[in-house]
Amino acid sequence: MVETISATLYGTVSEFTKIRKALQKLAVDRAPDDPLREAARVPAYAEALGDRMVQGFREYDSLAPGERAHQEEAARAYLAEQAAEIEQERSAQGAS
């Protein structure tokens, strides 16, 4: 379900990873002329993301309690993997 929610919100898992890395770049890079930062300010993009989030929340709300608990556990595991990947990337950048 985590992959389903990610796919609902962002497309594929690889697209989700690309978006996460782009957002991470936005958080780190403070350049005012950064094209990613400018794109994040476009109302159409913000609206599309909002629409997809609403869709994802509706799907989540429709889950049976047991399935919801299972999906929450899977989401925690997925987020732990993502956190480990981020930490690994930061460590690699610090070693360079």
PDB file of C-alpha atoms in Angstrom, residues 29 69 74:
ATOM      1  CA  ASP A  29      20.165  24.896  -1.750  1.00  0.00           C
ATOM      2  CA  ALA A  69      -2.577  -1.214  10.563  1.00  0.00           C
ATOM      3  CA  ALA A  74       4.730  -1.142   5.922  1.00  0.00           C
TER       4      ALA A  74
END
